[in-house]
Amino acid sequence: MENVMHKDIEKVLFSAEQLHEITERIGEQVSFDYQGKNLLLVSVLKGSVVFMADLMRAIKIPCRIDFMSVSSYGAGTKTSGVVKITKDLDINLEGYDLLIVEDILDSGMTLHYIIEMLKARHPASVRICTLFDKPERRVAEVHADYVGAQVPDAFIVGYGLDYDQRYRNLPFVGVLKPEVYGG
Ligand code: IMP
Ligand code: MG
């Protein structure tokens, strides 16, 4: 049957094939950079779950994974500035080389908060890997070490990214029609 979510998409920005190429490229780079290290991938739920699942399989060295969940967005498309931990990590970070895996770096407020909190737990190192970067919207100073692609200042969905918890299951990434969120 046809994908009924397609009608809400204005424009496809990254096809499933392009997303595959991006994750393979980052996986290759991470594999090279973390040789002999104690790599722990930390996925920030829920937006990064699809990227995480693909990225970990593109990594060719041993690693561990863990998940944490924070909420900084309500049902809208703009950050509230409030970051709340709703699920913490299971693993004690001491001695691990942490790679935080995010879906999108927007204002940076979410990541800024997460980085400070995780650094206080004495990991061996902390780096950031984000699938998408929206540099125009940056408020907090955050530098991503691995970036899949830069995106324009538009609200995008798919491949884990949601609007009001939907569209995460689209296999591609597209711009949502503004009428869907009343823009
Ligand atoms: P920040 O704190 O503003 O950097 O917010 C980052 C979080 O906002 C991401 O992890 C996403 O969950 C969400 N977000 C930011 N921009 C978009 C978008 O265009 N589509 C879907 N979610 C987004
Ligand atoms: Mg998110």
PDB file of C-alpha atoms and ligand atoms in Angstrom:
ATOM      1  CA  MET A   1       0.000   0.000   0.000  1.00  0.00           C
ATOM      2  CA  GLU A   2       1.105   3.619  -0.422  1.00  0.00           C
ATOM      3  CA  ASN A   3       2.798   5.506   2.423  1.00  0.00           C
ATOM      4  CA  VAL A   4       0.048   7.832   3.651  1.00  0.00           C
ATOM      5  CA  MET A   5       2.581  10.144   5.385  1.00  0.00           C
ATOM      6  CA  HIS A   6       4.062  11.243   2.047  1.00  0.00           C
ATOM      7  CA  LYS A   7       1.283  13.774   1.473  1.00  0.00           C
ATOM      8  CA  ASP A   8       2.504  15.786   4.504  1.00  0.00           C
ATOM      9  CA  ILE A   9       6.026  16.172   3.077  1.00  0.00           C
ATOM     10  CA  GLU A  10       6.838  19.269   1.060  1.00  0.00           C
ATOM     11  CA  LYS A  11      10.227  18.138  -0.173  1.00  0.00           C
ATOM     12  CA  VAL A  12      12.571  15.172   0.326  1.00  0.00           C
ATOM     13  CA  LEU A  13      15.997  16.367   1.531  1.00  0.00           C
ATOM     14  CA  PHE A  14      17.788  13.030   1.991  1.00  0.00           C
ATOM     15  CA  SER A  15      16.749   9.741   0.412  1.00  0.00           C
ATOM     16  CA  ALA A  16      17.231   6.430   2.216  1.00  0.00           C
ATOM     17  CA  GLU A  17      20.217   5.815  -0.053  1.00  0.00           C
ATOM     18  CA  GLN A  18      21.829   9.167   0.812  1.00  0.00           C
ATOM     19  CA  LEU A  19      21.285   8.495   4.529  1.00  0.00           C
ATOM     20  CA  HIS A  20      22.986   5.130   4.088  1.00  0.00           C
ATOM     21  CA  GLU A  21      25.991   6.802   2.466  1.00  0.00           C
ATOM     22  CA  ILE A  22      26.210   9.321   5.321  1.00  0.00           C
ATOM     23  CA  THR A  23      26.144   6.655   8.048  1.00  0.00           C
ATOM     24  CA  GLU A  24      28.710   4.514   6.213  1.00  0.00           C
ATOM     25  CA  ARG A  25      31.054   7.504   5.913  1.00  0.00           C
ATOM     26  CA  ILE A  26      30.771   8.418   9.596  1.00  0.00           C
ATOM     27  CA  GLY A  27      31.042   4.758  10.650  1.00  0.00           C
ATOM     28  CA  GLU A  28      34.279   4.438   8.711  1.00  0.00           C
ATOM     29  CA  GLN A  29      35.715   7.599  10.290  1.00  0.00           C
ATOM     30  CA  VAL A  30      34.690   6.583  13.827  1.00  0.00           C
ATOM     31  CA  SER A  31      36.172   3.099  13.332  1.00  0.00           C
ATOM     32  CA  PHE A  32      39.455   4.663  12.328  1.00  0.00           C
ATOM     33  CA  ASP A  33      39.541   7.328  15.062  1.00  0.00           C
ATOM     34  CA  TYR A  34      38.614   4.990  17.932  1.00  0.00           C
ATOM     35  CA  GLN A  35      41.035   2.139  17.256  1.00  0.00           C
ATOM     36  CA  GLY A  36      42.384   0.893  20.605  1.00  0.00           C
ATOM     37  CA  LYS A  37      39.893   3.058  22.535  1.00  0.00           C
ATOM     38  CA  ASN A  38      37.067   2.057  24.842  1.00  0.00           C
ATOM     39  CA  LEU A  39      34.196   3.278  22.675  1.00  0.00           C
ATOM     40  CA  LEU A  40      30.737   3.770  24.156  1.00  0.00           C
ATOM     41  CA  LEU A  41      28.004   5.080  21.879  1.00  0.00           C
ATOM     42  CA  VAL A  42      25.381   7.044  23.775  1.00  0.00           C
ATOM     43  CA  SER A  43      22.170   7.561  21.878  1.00  0.00           C
ATOM     44  CA  VAL A  44      19.873  10.361  22.886  1.00  0.00           C
ATOM     45  CA  LEU A  45      16.353   8.984  22.545  1.00  0.00           C
ATOM     46  CA  LYS A  46      14.165   8.981  20.676  1.00  0.00           C
ATOM     47  CA  GLY A  47      15.206  10.965  17.613  1.00  0.00           C
ATOM     48  CA  SER A  48      18.609   9.328  17.154  1.00  0.00           C
ATOM     49  CA  VAL A  49      17.407   5.730  17.366  1.00  0.00           C
ATOM     50  CA  VAL A  50      17.306   5.066  13.611  1.00  0.00           C
ATOM     51  CA  PHE A  51      20.661   6.762  13.016  1.00  0.00           C
ATOM     52  CA  MET A  52      22.157   4.864  15.975  1.00  0.00           C
ATOM     53  CA  ALA A  53      20.925   1.518  14.653  1.00  0.00           C
ATOM     54  CA  ASP A  54      22.551   2.165  11.273  1.00  0.00           C
ATOM     55  CA  LEU A  55      25.699   3.845  12.600  1.00  0.00           C
ATOM     56  CA  MET A  56      26.577   1.060  15.046  1.00  0.00           C
ATOM     57  CA  ARG A  57      26.463  -1.441  12.187  1.00  0.00           C
ATOM     58  CA  ALA A  58      28.748   0.782  10.127  1.00  0.00           C
ATOM     59  CA  ILE A  59      31.360   0.729  12.919  1.00  0.00           C
ATOM     60  CA  LYS A  60      33.998  -1.955  12.436  1.00  0.00           C
ATOM     61  CA  ILE A  61      35.611  -1.981  15.889  1.00  0.00           C
ATOM     62  CA  PRO A  62      34.176  -3.305  19.188  1.00  0.00           C
ATOM     63  CA  CYS A  63      31.956  -0.853  21.040  1.00  0.00           C
ATOM     64  CA  ARG A  64      29.229  -0.698  23.638  1.00  0.00           C
ATOM     65  CA  ILE A  65      25.938   1.171  23.466  1.00  0.00           C
ATOM     66  CA  ASP A  66      23.708   2.907  25.967  1.00  0.00           C
ATOM     67  CA  PHE A  67      20.655   5.140  25.829  1.00  0.00           C
ATOM     68  CA  MET A  68      19.439   8.203  27.608  1.00  0.00           C
ATOM     69  CA  SER A  69      16.365  10.260  27.177  1.00  0.00           C
ATOM     70  CA  VAL A  70      15.819  13.958  27.691  1.00  0.00           C
ATOM     71  CA  SER A  71      12.948  16.169  26.750  1.00  0.00           C
ATOM     72  CA  SER A  72      13.421  19.715  25.576  1.00  0.00           C
ATOM     73  CA  TYR A  73      10.475  19.954  23.214  1.00  0.00           C
ATOM     74  CA  GLY A  74       6.775  19.844  23.858  1.00  0.00           C
ATOM     75  CA  ALA A  75       4.412  19.215  20.984  1.00  0.00           C
ATOM     76  CA  GLY A  76       5.683  22.296  19.129  1.00  0.00           C
ATOM     77  CA  THR A  77       8.609  22.941  16.806  1.00  0.00           C
ATOM     78  CA  LYS A  78      10.603  25.376  18.990  1.00  0.00           C
ATOM     79  CA  THR A  79      12.792  24.537  21.966  1.00  0.00           C
ATOM     80  CA  SER A  80      11.401  25.386  25.394  1.00  0.00           C
ATOM     81  CA  GLY A  81      14.877  25.821  26.895  1.00  0.00           C
ATOM     82  CA  VAL A  82      13.992  23.328  29.566  1.00  0.00           C
ATOM     83  CA  VAL A  83      15.971  20.082  29.446  1.00  0.00           C
ATOM     84  CA  LYS A  84      14.766  17.264  31.634  1.00  0.00           C
ATOM     85  CA  ILE A  85      16.375  13.804  31.997  1.00  0.00           C
ATOM     86  CA  THR A  86      13.617  11.272  31.599  1.00  0.00           C
ATOM     87  CA  LYS A  87      15.878   8.182  31.340  1.00  0.00           C
ATOM     88  CA  ASP A  88      19.469   8.074  32.552  1.00  0.00           C
ATOM     89  CA  LEU A  89      22.331   5.839  31.329  1.00  0.00           C
ATOM     90  CA  ASP A  90      22.862   2.347  32.778  1.00  0.00           C
ATOM     91  CA  ILE A  91      26.656   2.281  32.365  1.00  0.00           C
ATOM     92  CA  ASN A  92      29.092   4.014  34.735  1.00  0.00           C
ATOM     93  CA  LEU A  93      31.074   6.258  32.383  1.00  0.00           C
ATOM     94  CA  GLU A  94      34.480   6.143  34.056  1.00  0.00           C
ATOM     95  CA  GLY A  95      37.169   5.128  31.568  1.00  0.00           C
ATOM     96  CA  TYR A  96      34.921   5.152  28.507  1.00  0.00           C
ATOM     97  CA  ASP A  97      35.477   7.113  25.318  1.00  0.00           C
ATOM     98  CA  LEU A  98      32.012   8.509  24.877  1.00  0.00           C
ATOM     99  CA  LEU A  99      30.500   9.300  21.535  1.00  0.00           C
ATOM    100  CA  ILE A 100      27.162  11.027  21.951  1.00  0.00           C
ATOM    101  CA  VAL A 101      24.895  10.219  19.011  1.00  0.00           C
ATOM    102  CA  GLU A 102      22.256  12.845  18.243  1.00  0.00           C
ATOM    103  CA  ASP A 103      19.706  13.272  15.491  1.00  0.00           C
ATOM    104  CA  ILE A 104      19.965  17.031  15.051  1.00  0.00           C
ATOM    105  CA  LEU A 105      21.882  19.911  16.582  1.00  0.00           C
ATOM    106  CA  ASP A 106      19.573  22.909  16.553  1.00  0.00           C
ATOM    107  CA  SER A 107      19.835  25.588  19.281  1.00  0.00           C
ATOM    108  CA  GLY A 108      22.391  23.303  20.961  1.00  0.00           C
ATOM    109  CA  MET A 109      20.751  23.746  24.340  1.00  0.00           C
ATOM    110  CA  THR A 110      19.954  20.059  24.710  1.00  0.00           C
ATOM    111  CA  LEU A 111      23.471  18.878  23.882  1.00  0.00           C
ATOM    112  CA  HIS A 112      25.142  21.618  25.898  1.00  0.00           C
ATOM    113  CA  TYR A 113      23.319  20.390  28.959  1.00  0.00           C
ATOM    114  CA  ILE A 114      23.971  16.698  28.259  1.00  0.00           C
ATOM    115  CA  ILE A 115      27.711  17.228  27.642  1.00  0.00           C
ATOM    116  CA  GLU A 116      28.237  19.109  30.900  1.00  0.00           C
ATOM    117  CA  MET A 117      26.332  16.497  32.840  1.00  0.00           C
ATOM    118  CA  LEU A 118      28.207  13.544  31.314  1.00  0.00           C
ATOM    119  CA  LYS A 119      31.654  15.168  31.636  1.00  0.00           C
ATOM    120  CA  ALA A 120      31.088  15.414  35.373  1.00  0.00           C
ATOM    121  CA  ARG A 121      31.010  11.594  35.476  1.00  0.00           C
ATOM    122  CA  HIS A 122      34.689  11.373  34.425  1.00  0.00           C
ATOM    123  CA  PRO A 123      34.654   9.545  31.091  1.00  0.00           C
ATOM    124  CA  ALA A 124      38.061   9.262  29.345  1.00  0.00           C
ATOM    125  CA  SER A 125      36.786  11.482  26.512  1.00  0.00           C
ATOM    126  CA  VAL A 126      33.576  12.952  25.112  1.00  0.00           C
ATOM    127  CA  ARG A 127      32.789  13.656  21.472  1.00  0.00           C
ATOM    128  CA  ILE A 128      29.627  14.530  19.597  1.00  0.00           C
ATOM    129  CA  CYS A 129      28.226  12.866  16.511  1.00  0.00           C
ATOM    130  CA  THR A 130      25.130  14.425  14.990  1.00  0.00           C
ATOM    131  CA  LEU A 131      23.341  13.331  11.853  1.00  0.00           C
ATOM    132  CA  PHE A 132      22.173  16.856  11.085  1.00  0.00           C
ATOM    133  CA  ASP A 133      23.369  20.321  12.006  1.00  0.00           C
ATOM    134  CA  LYS A 134      21.316  23.519  11.737  1.00  0.00           C
ATOM    135  CA  PRO A 135      24.116  26.056  12.426  1.00  0.00           C
ATOM    136  CA  GLU A 136      21.897  29.107  11.779  1.00  0.00           C
ATOM    137  CA  ARG A 137      19.864  28.360  14.881  1.00  0.00           C
ATOM    138  CA  ARG A 138      22.710  27.859  17.373  1.00  0.00           C
ATOM    139  CA  VAL A 139      22.276  29.543  20.770  1.00  0.00           C
ATOM    140  CA  ALA A 140      24.530  27.474  23.060  1.00  0.00           C
ATOM    141  CA  GLU A 141      28.153  26.940  22.063  1.00  0.00           C
ATOM    142  CA  VAL A 142      28.420  23.327  20.963  1.00  0.00           C
ATOM    143  CA  HIS A 143      30.867  21.826  18.482  1.00  0.00           C
ATOM    144  CA  ALA A 144      30.015  18.556  16.761  1.00  0.00           C
ATOM    145  CA  ASP A 145      33.009  16.343  15.942  1.00  0.00           C
ATOM    146  CA  TYR A 146      31.115  14.277  13.366  1.00  0.00           C
ATOM    147  CA  VAL A 147      28.342  15.805  11.255  1.00  0.00           C
ATOM    148  CA  GLY A 148      26.293  13.915   8.678  1.00  0.00           C
ATOM    149  CA  ALA A 149      25.006  16.976   6.853  1.00  0.00           C
ATOM    150  CA  GLN A 150      24.095  20.601   7.400  1.00  0.00           C
ATOM    151  CA  VAL A 151      20.429  21.420   6.941  1.00  0.00           C
ATOM    152  CA  PRO A 152      18.628  24.723   6.366  1.00  0.00           C
ATOM    153  CA  ASP A 153      16.392  26.303   8.982  1.00  0.00           C
ATOM    154  CA  ALA A 154      13.263  24.285   8.212  1.00  0.00           C
ATOM    155  CA  PHE A 155      11.439  21.711  10.284  1.00  0.00           C
ATOM    156  CA  ILE A 156      12.415  18.268   9.058  1.00  0.00           C
ATOM    157  CA  VAL A 157      11.036  14.823   9.841  1.00  0.00           C
ATOM    158  CA  GLY A 158      11.770  11.171   9.127  1.00  0.00           C
ATOM    159  CA  TYR A 159      14.579   8.678   9.877  1.00  0.00           C
ATOM    160  CA  GLY A 160      13.904   9.135  13.606  1.00  0.00           C
ATOM    161  CA  LEU A 161      13.012  12.833  13.550  1.00  0.00           C
ATOM    162  CA  ASP A 162       9.486  13.610  14.617  1.00  0.00           C
ATOM    163  CA  TYR A 163       6.801  16.204  14.679  1.00  0.00           C
ATOM    164  CA  ASP A 164       4.550  15.613  17.701  1.00  0.00           C
ATOM    165  CA  GLN A 165       6.048  12.070  17.974  1.00  0.00           C
ATOM    166  CA  ARG A 166       5.058  11.129  14.421  1.00  0.00           C
ATOM    167  CA  TYR A 167       6.901  10.633  11.112  1.00  0.00           C
ATOM    168  CA  ARG A 168       9.867   8.947  12.845  1.00  0.00           C
ATOM    169  CA  ASN A 169       9.259   5.840  10.742  1.00  0.00           C
ATOM    170  CA  LEU A 170       9.697   7.545   7.383  1.00  0.00           C
ATOM    171  CA  PRO A 171      12.756   5.950   5.720  1.00  0.00           C
ATOM    172  CA  PHE A 172      13.843   9.304   4.239  1.00  0.00           C
ATOM    173  CA  VAL A 173      14.170  12.848   5.618  1.00  0.00           C
ATOM    174  CA  GLY A 174      11.918  15.597   4.353  1.00  0.00           C
ATOM    175  CA  VAL A 175      10.605  19.063   5.100  1.00  0.00           C
ATOM    176  CA  LEU A 176       7.190  18.970   6.694  1.00  0.00           C
ATOM    177  CA  LYS A 177       4.503  21.073   5.021  1.00  0.00           C
ATOM    178  CA  PRO A 178       3.992  24.130   7.256  1.00  0.00           C
ATOM    179  CA  GLU A 179       0.214  23.618   7.196  1.00  0.00           C
ATOM    180  CA  VAL A 180       0.753  20.340   9.108  1.00  0.00           C
ATOM    181  CA  TYR A 181       1.976  22.291  12.156  1.00  0.00           C
ATOM    182  CA  GLY A 182      -0.054  25.390  11.448  1.00  0.00           C
ATOM    183  CA  GLY A 183       2.937  27.463  10.248  1.00  0.00           C
TER     184      GLY A 183
HETATM  185  P1  IMP B   1      18.255  21.851  20.512  1.00  0.00           P
HETATM  186  O1  IMP B   1      18.330  21.787  21.991  1.00  0.00           O
HETATM  187  O2  IMP B   1      17.524  23.076  20.047  1.00  0.00           O
HETATM  188  O3  IMP B   1      19.577  21.689  19.807  1.00  0.00           O
HETATM  189  O4  IMP B   1      17.272  20.694  20.092  1.00  0.00           O
HETATM  190  C1  IMP B   1      17.684  19.505  19.598  1.00  0.00           C
HETATM  191  C2  IMP B   1      16.486  18.565  19.524  1.00  0.00           C
HETATM  192  O5  IMP B   1      15.366  19.252  18.966  1.00  0.00           O
HETATM  193  C3  IMP B   1      16.766  17.424  18.590  1.00  0.00           C
HETATM  194  O6  IMP B   1      17.295  16.327  19.276  1.00  0.00           O
HETATM  195  C4  IMP B   1      15.378  17.151  18.014  1.00  0.00           C
HETATM  196  O7  IMP B   1      14.699  16.242  18.836  1.00  0.00           O
HETATM  197  C5  IMP B   1      14.668  18.457  18.067  1.00  0.00           C
HETATM  198  N1  IMP B   1      14.654  19.135  16.741  1.00  0.00           N
HETATM  199  C6  IMP B   1      15.331  20.245  16.376  1.00  0.00           C
HETATM  200  N2  IMP B   1      15.094  20.576  15.099  1.00  0.00           N
HETATM  201  C7  IMP B   1      14.256  19.620  14.622  1.00  0.00           C
HETATM  202  C8  IMP B   1      13.644  19.377  13.346  1.00  0.00           C
HETATM  203  O8  IMP B   1      13.830  20.101  12.342  1.00  0.00           O
HETATM  204  N3  IMP B   1      12.841  18.291  13.263  1.00  0.00           N
HETATM  205  C9  IMP B   1      12.604  17.454  14.309  1.00  0.00           C
HETATM  206  N4  IMP B   1      13.159  17.632  15.518  1.00  0.00           N
HETATM  207  C10 IMP B   1      13.973  18.702  15.677  1.00  0.00           C
HETATM  208 MG    MG B   2      15.237  14.715  19.889  1.00  0.00          MG
END
